[in-house]
Tab-separated table of C-alpha atoms in Angstrom:
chain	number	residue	atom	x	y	z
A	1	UNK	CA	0.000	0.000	0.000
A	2	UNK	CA	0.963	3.456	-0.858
A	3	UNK	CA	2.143	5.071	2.441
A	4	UNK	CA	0.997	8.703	3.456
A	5	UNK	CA	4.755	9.333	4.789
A	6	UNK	CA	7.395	9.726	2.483
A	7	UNK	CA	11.165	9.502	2.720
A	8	UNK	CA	12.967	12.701	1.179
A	9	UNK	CA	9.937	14.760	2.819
A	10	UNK	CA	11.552	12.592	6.609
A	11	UNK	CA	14.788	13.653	5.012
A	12	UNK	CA	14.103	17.354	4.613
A	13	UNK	CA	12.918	17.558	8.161
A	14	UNK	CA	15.481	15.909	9.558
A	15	UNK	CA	18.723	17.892	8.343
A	16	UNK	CA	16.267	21.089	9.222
A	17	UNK	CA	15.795	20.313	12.595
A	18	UNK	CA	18.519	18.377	13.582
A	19	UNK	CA	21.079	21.416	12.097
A	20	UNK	CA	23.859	21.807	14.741
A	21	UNK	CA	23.901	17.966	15.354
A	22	UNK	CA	26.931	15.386	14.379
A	23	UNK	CA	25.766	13.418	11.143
A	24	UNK	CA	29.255	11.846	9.132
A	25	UNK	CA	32.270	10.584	10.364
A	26	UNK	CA	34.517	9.077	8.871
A	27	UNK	CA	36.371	7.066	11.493
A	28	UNK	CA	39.900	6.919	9.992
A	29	UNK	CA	39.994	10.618	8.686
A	30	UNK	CA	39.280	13.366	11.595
A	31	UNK	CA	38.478	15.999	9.032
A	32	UNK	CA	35.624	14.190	7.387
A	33	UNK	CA	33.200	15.123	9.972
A	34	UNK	CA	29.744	16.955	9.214
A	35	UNK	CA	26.947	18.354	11.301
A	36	UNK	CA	23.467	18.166	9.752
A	37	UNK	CA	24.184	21.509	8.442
A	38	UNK	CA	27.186	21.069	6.812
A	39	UNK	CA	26.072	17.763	5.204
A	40	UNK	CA	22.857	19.735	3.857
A	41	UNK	CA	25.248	22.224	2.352
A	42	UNK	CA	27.204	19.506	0.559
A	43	UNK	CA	23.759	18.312	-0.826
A	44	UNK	CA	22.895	21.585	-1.685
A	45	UNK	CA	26.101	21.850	-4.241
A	46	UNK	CA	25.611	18.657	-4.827
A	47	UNK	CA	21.885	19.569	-6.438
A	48	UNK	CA	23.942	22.355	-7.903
A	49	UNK	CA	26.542	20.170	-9.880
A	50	UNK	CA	23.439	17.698	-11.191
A	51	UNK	CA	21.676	20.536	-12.869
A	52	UNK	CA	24.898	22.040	-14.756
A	53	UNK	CA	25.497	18.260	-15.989
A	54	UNK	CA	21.661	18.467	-17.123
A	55	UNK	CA	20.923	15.680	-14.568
A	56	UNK	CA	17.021	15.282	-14.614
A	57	UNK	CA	14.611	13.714	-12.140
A	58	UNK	CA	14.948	10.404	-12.615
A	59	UNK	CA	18.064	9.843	-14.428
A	60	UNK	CA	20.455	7.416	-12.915
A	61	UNK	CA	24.083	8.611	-10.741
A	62	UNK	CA	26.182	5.217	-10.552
A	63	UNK	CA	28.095	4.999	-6.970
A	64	UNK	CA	31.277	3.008	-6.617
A	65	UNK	CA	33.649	2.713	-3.957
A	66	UNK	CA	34.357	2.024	-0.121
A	67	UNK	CA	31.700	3.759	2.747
A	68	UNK	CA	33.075	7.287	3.231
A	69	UNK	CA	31.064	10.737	4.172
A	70	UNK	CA	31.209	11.604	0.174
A	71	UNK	CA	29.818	7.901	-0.472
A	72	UNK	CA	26.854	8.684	2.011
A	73	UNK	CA	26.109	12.617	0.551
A	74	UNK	CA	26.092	11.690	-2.909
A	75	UNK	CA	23.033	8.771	-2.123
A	76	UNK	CA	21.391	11.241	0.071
A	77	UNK	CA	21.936	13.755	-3.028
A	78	UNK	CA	20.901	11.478	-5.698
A	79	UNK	CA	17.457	10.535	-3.817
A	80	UNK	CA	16.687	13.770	-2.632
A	81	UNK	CA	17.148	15.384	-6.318
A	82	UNK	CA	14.734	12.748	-7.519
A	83	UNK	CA	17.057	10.765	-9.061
A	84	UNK	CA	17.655	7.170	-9.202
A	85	UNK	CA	20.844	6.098	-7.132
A	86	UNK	CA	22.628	2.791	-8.485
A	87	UNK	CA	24.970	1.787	-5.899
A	88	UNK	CA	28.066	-1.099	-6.991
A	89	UNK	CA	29.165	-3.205	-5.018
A	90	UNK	CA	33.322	-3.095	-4.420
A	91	UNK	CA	33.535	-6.608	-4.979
A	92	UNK	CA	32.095	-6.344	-8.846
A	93	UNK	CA	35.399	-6.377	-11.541
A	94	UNK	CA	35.983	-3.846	-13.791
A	95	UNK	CA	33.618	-5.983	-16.536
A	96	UNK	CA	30.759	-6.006	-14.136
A	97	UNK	CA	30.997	-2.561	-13.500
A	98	UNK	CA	30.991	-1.138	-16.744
A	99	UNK	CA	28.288	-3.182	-16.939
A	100	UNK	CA	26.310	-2.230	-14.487
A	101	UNK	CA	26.901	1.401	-15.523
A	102	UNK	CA	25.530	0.958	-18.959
A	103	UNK	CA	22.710	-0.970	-18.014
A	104	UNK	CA	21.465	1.034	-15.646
A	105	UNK	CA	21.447	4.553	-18.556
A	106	UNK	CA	23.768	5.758	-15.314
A	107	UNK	CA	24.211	9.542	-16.797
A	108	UNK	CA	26.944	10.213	-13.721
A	109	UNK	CA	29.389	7.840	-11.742
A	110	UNK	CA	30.867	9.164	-8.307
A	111	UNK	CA	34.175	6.954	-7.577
A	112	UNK	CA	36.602	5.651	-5.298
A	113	UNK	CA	40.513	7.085	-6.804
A	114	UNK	CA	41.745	3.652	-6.464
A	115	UNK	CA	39.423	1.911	-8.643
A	116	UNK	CA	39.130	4.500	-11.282
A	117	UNK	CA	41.939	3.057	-13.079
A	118	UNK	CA	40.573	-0.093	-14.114
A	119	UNK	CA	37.471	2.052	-15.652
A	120	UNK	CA	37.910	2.624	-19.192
A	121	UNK	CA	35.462	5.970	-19.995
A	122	UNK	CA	34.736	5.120	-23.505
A	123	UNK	CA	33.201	1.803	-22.865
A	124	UNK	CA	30.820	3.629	-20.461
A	125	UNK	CA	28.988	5.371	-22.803
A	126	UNK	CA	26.046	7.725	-21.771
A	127	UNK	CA	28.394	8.956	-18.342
A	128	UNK	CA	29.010	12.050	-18.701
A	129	UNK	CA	31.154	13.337	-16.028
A	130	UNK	CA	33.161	10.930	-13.254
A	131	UNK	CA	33.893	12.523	-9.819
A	132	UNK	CA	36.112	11.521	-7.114
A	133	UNK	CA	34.924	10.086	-3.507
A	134	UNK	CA	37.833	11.622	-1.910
A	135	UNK	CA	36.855	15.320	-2.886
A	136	UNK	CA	34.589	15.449	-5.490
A	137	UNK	CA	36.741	16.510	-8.107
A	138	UNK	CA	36.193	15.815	-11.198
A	139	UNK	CA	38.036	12.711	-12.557
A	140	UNK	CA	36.636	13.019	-16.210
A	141	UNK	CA	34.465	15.332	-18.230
A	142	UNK	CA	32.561	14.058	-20.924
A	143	UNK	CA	31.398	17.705	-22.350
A	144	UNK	CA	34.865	19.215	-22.742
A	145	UNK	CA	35.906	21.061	-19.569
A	146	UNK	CA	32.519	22.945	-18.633
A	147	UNK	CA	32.037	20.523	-16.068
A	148	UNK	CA	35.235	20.752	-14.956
A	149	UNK	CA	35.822	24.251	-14.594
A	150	UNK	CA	32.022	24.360	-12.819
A	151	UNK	CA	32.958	21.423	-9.793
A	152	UNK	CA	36.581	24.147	-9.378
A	153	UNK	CA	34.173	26.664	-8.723
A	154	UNK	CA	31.475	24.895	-6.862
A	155	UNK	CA	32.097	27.084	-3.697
A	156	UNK	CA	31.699	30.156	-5.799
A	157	UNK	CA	28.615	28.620	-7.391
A	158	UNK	CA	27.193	27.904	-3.888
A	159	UNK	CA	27.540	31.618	-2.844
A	160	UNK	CA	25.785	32.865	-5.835
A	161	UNK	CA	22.855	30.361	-5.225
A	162	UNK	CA	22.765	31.480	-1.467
A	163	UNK	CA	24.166	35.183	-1.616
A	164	UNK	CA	22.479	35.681	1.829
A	165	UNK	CA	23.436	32.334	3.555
A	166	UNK	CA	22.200	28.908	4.169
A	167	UNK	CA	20.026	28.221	6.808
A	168	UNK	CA	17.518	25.364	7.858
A	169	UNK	CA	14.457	27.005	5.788
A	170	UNK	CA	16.785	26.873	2.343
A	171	UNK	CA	16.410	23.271	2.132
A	172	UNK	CA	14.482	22.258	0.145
A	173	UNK	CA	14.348	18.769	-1.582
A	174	UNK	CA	12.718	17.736	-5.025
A	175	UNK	CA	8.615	16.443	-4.081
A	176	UNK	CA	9.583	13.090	-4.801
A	177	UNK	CA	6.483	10.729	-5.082
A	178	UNK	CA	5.865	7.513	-3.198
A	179	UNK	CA	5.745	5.292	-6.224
A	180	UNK	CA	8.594	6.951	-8.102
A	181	UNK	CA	12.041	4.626	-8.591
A	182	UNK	CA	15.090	5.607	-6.287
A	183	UNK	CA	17.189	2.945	-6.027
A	184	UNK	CA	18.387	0.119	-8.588
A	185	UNK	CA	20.398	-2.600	-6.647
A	186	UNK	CA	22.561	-4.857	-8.467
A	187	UNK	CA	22.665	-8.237	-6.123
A	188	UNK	CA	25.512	-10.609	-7.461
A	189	UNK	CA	23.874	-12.827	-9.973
A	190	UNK	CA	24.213	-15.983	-9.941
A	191	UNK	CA	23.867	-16.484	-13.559
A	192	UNK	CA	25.863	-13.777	-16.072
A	193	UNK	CA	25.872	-10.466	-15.225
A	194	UNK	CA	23.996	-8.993	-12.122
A	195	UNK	CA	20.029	-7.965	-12.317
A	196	UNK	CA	18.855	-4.399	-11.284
A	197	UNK	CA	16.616	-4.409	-8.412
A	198	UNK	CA	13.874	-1.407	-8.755
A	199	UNK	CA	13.236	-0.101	-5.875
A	200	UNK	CA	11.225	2.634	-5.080
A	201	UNK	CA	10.363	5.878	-2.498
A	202	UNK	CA	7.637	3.608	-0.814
A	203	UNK	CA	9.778	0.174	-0.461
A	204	UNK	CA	12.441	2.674	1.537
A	205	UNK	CA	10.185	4.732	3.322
A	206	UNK	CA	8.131	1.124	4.699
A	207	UNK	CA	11.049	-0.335	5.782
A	208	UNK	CA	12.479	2.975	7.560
A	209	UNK	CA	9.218	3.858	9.647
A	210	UNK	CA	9.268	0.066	10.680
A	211	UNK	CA	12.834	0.976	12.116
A	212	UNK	CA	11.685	4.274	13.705
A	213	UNK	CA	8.501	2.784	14.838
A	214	UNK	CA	10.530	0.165	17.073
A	215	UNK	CA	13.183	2.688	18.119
A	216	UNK	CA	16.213	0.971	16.643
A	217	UNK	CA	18.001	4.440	16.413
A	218	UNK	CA	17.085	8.152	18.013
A	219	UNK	CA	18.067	11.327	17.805
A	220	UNK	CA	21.695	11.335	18.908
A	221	UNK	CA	21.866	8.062	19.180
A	222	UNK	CA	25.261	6.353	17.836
A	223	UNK	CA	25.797	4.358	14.773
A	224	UNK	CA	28.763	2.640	13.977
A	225	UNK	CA	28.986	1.514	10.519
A	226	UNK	CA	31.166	-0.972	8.418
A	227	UNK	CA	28.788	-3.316	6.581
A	228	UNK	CA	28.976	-2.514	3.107
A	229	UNK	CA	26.464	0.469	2.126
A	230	UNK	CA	25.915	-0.963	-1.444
A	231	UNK	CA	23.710	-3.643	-0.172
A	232	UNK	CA	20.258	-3.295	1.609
A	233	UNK	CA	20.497	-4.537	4.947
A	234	UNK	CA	23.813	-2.140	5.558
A	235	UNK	CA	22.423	0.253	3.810
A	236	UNK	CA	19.092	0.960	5.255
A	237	UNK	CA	19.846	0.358	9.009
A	238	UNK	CA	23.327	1.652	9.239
A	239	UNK	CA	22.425	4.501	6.712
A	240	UNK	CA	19.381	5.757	5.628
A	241	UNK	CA	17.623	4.994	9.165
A	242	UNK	CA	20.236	7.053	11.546
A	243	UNK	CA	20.020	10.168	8.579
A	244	UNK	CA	15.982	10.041	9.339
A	245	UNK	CA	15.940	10.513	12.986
A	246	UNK	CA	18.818	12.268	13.776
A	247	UNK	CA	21.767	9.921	14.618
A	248	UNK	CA	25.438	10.546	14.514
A	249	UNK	CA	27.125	8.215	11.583
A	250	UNK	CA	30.406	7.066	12.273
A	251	UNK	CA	32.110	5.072	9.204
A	252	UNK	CA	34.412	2.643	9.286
A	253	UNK	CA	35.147	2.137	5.775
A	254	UNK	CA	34.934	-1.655	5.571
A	255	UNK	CA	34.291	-4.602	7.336
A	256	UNK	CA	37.521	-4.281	9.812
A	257	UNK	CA	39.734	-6.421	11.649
A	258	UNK	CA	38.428	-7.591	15.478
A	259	UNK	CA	40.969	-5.534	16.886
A	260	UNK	CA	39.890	-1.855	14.787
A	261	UNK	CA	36.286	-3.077	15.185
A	262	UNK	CA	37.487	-3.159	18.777
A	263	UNK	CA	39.021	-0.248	19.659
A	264	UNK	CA	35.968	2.048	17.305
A	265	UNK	CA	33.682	0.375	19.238
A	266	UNK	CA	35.081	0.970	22.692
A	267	UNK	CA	35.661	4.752	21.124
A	268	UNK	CA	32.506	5.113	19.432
A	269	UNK	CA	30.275	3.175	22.554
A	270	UNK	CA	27.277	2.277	18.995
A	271	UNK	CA	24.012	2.179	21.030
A	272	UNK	CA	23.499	-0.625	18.705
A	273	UNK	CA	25.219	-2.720	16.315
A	274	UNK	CA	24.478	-4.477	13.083
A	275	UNK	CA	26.991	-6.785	11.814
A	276	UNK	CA	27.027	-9.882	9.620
A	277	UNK	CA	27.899	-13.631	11.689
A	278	UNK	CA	31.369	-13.863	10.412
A	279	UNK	CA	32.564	-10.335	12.454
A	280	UNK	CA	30.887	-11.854	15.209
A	281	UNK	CA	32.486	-14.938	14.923
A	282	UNK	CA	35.988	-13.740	14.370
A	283	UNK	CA	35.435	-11.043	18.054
A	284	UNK	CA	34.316	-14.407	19.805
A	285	UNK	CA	38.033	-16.524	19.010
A	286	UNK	CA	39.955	-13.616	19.595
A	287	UNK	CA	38.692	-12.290	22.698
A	288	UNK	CA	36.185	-15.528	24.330
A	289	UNK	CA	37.431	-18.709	22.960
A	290	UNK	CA	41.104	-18.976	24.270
A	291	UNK	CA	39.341	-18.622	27.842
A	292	UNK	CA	36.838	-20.821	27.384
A	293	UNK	CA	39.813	-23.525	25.763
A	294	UNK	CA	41.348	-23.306	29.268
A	295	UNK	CA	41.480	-26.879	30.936
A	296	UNK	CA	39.565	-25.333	34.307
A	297	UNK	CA	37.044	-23.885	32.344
A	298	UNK	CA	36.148	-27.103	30.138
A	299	UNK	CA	36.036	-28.579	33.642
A	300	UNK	CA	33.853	-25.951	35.101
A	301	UNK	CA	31.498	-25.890	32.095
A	302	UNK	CA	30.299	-29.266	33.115
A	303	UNK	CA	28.793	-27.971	36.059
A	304	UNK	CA	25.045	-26.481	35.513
A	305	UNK	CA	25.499	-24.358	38.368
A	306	UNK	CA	29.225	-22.894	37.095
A	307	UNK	CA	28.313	-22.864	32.987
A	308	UNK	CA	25.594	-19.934	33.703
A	309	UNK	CA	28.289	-17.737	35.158
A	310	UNK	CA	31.004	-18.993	32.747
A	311	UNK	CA	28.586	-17.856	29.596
A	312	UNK	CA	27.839	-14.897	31.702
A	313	UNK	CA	30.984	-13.802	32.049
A	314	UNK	CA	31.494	-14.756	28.133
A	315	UNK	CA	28.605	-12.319	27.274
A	316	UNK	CA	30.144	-9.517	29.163
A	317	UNK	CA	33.760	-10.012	27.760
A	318	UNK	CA	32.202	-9.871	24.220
A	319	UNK	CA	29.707	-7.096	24.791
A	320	UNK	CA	32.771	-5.361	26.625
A	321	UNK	CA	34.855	-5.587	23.423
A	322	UNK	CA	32.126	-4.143	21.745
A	323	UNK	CA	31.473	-0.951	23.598
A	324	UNK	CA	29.310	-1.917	26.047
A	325	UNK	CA	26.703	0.516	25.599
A	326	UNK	CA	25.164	-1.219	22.627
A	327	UNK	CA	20.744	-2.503	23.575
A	328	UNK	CA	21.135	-4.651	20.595
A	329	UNK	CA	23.510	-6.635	18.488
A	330	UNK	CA	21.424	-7.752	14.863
A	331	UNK	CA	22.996	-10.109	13.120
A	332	UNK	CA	21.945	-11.101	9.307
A	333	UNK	CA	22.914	-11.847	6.234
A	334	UNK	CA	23.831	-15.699	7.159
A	335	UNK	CA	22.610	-17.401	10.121
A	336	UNK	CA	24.809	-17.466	13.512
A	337	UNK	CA	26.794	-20.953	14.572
A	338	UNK	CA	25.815	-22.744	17.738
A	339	UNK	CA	28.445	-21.215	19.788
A	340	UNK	CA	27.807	-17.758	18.696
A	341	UNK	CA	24.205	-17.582	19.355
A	342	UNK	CA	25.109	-19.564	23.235
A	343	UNK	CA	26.826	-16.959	24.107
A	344	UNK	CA	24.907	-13.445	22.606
A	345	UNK	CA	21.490	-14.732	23.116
C-alpha cells in the first residue's frame, strides 16, 4: 500500500531540525566530519553540480567505492534530487561494472581514486562526467571542460545560489512521489551479469518507519557503521535509518579487523550494532574462545550451576569488546553458529 509518509519529505525535516547535530564521520579521517548543516550544504552543491550536468529527475548517478562521508552525501543527493541512485558493489570487476553502468542509462558515476583506473570511460557510454569520492573533483568530463571548470568553482557557485546564507528554511528537496524509482540494486547474480533491483520511495520509506517505529536508532543516538552500504540490509539500518531521525554516523570504511572493530567500538560506545555472523564470529576466538579452551574452564562448564556464570561472564567479555553501551547486536545476512548464538542470546 501506498504510504501517506514519504522519505525525502523525513529527510528534509530531519537535516532542518537536527542542524547543529553530528551526522558523518569518517572514522579513519578526523576531518571528514559533518553536522546536519554542513552535510545539507554539501547536498545543496551537490543539487547544484546535477543541474549544470543536465541531470534530470529520474536519471540514474552510478556509486562506486568504499563507505566514506562523500559515499553517504552523494546517495542522500541522488534521492533527494529525484534521481535514481545505483549503488556497486566493491567486490564487482571492472567488466561487471561497466556493466552495471551501462545498463542502468547511469548519466553520472561518483568513484573511489583507487578503482578509477581499471574504468575505461569510452566503454561507459552515456556517463558524462566521473567525480572523485575523496573530494569530489572531477576525474573526467565528458562535455569538454565545462564541467570541470564548474565542480573548481562549486564554492563560488554555492555563494551565488545562497548570496544571503544557508540556513535550515533553504532546504528544500525535489517532491519526490511515493511510487517513483530511487534505487536500482545490483545483487551478485548468480547467472551472467547482475540484475537491477527497482526499488522505489515507498519500499524505503516502509522499511524505515518500521525501524523508527521500534526505536532501533534516536536522535543522537550512535551508529557505527562498516557493513557494506551498497547492499540493503547495511544500507538501510546503518544509513538511511540514523540520517531520518537524527543519529550521529560514524564510518568505518569496511568490514575491519576484530581488533579496529574493537578499539571504534570501545571509542565510538554504537548504542546498537548491526553486523554480519562472520565479524561476530571472528570477536568471539579472539577475545572468548582462548578462555573458554582453558582446561579449568572445560572442567567448570560441566557444572550447571558454574556454565551460567562462565557464559555470563562470556557475554560480558564480548559485549565489553564491543562498547558496552550497545541494547542490541542484529545479526543477518547468514545465520549465527551454535556457539555464537550460546553466548549473545
Amino acid at each position: 500500500a501506498m504510504l501517506k509518509e514519504n522519505l525525502i519529505r523525513i529527510y528534509q525535516e530531519s537535516f532542518r531540525a537536527n542542524w547543529e547535530l553530528p551526522c558523518l564521520s569518517d572514522y579513519f579521517k578526523a576531518e571528514d566530519r559533518f553536522t546536519y548543516g554542513e552535510a545539507a550544504r554539501e547536498i545543496a552543491k551537490l543539487h547544484l553540480l546535477f543541474r549544470e550536468c543536465h541531470v534530470k529527475k529520474g536519471d540514474k548517478i552510478a556509486l562506486y567505492g568504499r563507505n566514506n562521508v562523500r559515499w553517504c552525501l552523494v546517495y542522500m543527493a541522488t534521492m533527494t534530487y529525484g534521481a535514481v541512485i545505483v549503488p556497486i558493489l566493491q567486490d564487482f570487476n571492472s567488466n561487471d561494472i561497466q556493466h552495471i553502468v551501462n545498463h542502468s542509462d547511469s548519466v553520472l558515476l561518483f568513484v573511489g581514486d583507487q578503482y578509477w583506473d581499471s574504468i575505461v570511460p569510452s566503454k561507459v557510454e552515456r556517463i558524462r562526467a566521473v567525480f572523485s569520492l575523496t573530494d569530489f573533483t572531477c576525474l573526467y568530463d565528458g562535455l569538454g571542460s565545462a564541467i570541470r571548470n564548474f565542480t573548481e568553482s562549486l564554492d563560488r557557485q554555492f555563494e551565488k545560489a545562497y548570496p544571503e546564507g544557508f540556513t535550515p528554511q533553504q532546504v528544500c528537496f525535489a517532491a519526490v512521489k511515493n511510487e517513483d524509482l530511487v534505487l536500482l540494486n545490483y545483487t551478485s547474480g548468480t547467472t551472467g551479469f547482475s540484475k537491477g533491483v527497482m526499488i522505489s520511495v515507498n519500499n524505503l520509506t516502509g522499511n524505515v518507519l518500521y525501524a523508527i517505529g521500534e526505536k532501533v536508532h534516536w536522535r543522537g543516538s550512535r551508529a557505527l557503521s562498516f557493513l557494506p552500504l551498497a547492499h540493503t540490509y547495511g544500507c538501510t539500518l546503518d544509513f538511511l535509518l540514523p540520517i531520518a531521525v537524527g543519529s550521529h554516523l560514524t564510518l568505518l570504511g569496511k568490514i575491519p579487523s576484530p581488533k579496529i572493530l574493537m578499539e571504534a567500538a570501545r571509542k565510538i560506545q554504537p548504542d546498537i550494532i548491526f553486523t554480519v555472523p562472520l565479524v561476530l564470529e571472528k570477536i568471539y576466538r579472539k577475545q572468548v574462545l582462548p578462555q573458554m579452551q582453558r582446561k579449568t574452564v572445560q572442567l567448570a562448564l560441566k557444572i550447571p550451576l558454574l556454565r551460567d556464570k562462565i557464559y555470563e561472564s562470556a557475554k560480558k567479555e564480548l559485549s565489553d569488546a564491543l562498547g558496552g553501551k550497545f541494547k542490541m547486536i542484529v545479526a543477518g545476512g547468514a545465520p549465527l553458529n551454535r556457539g555464537g548464538r550460546r553466548i549473545l542470546v
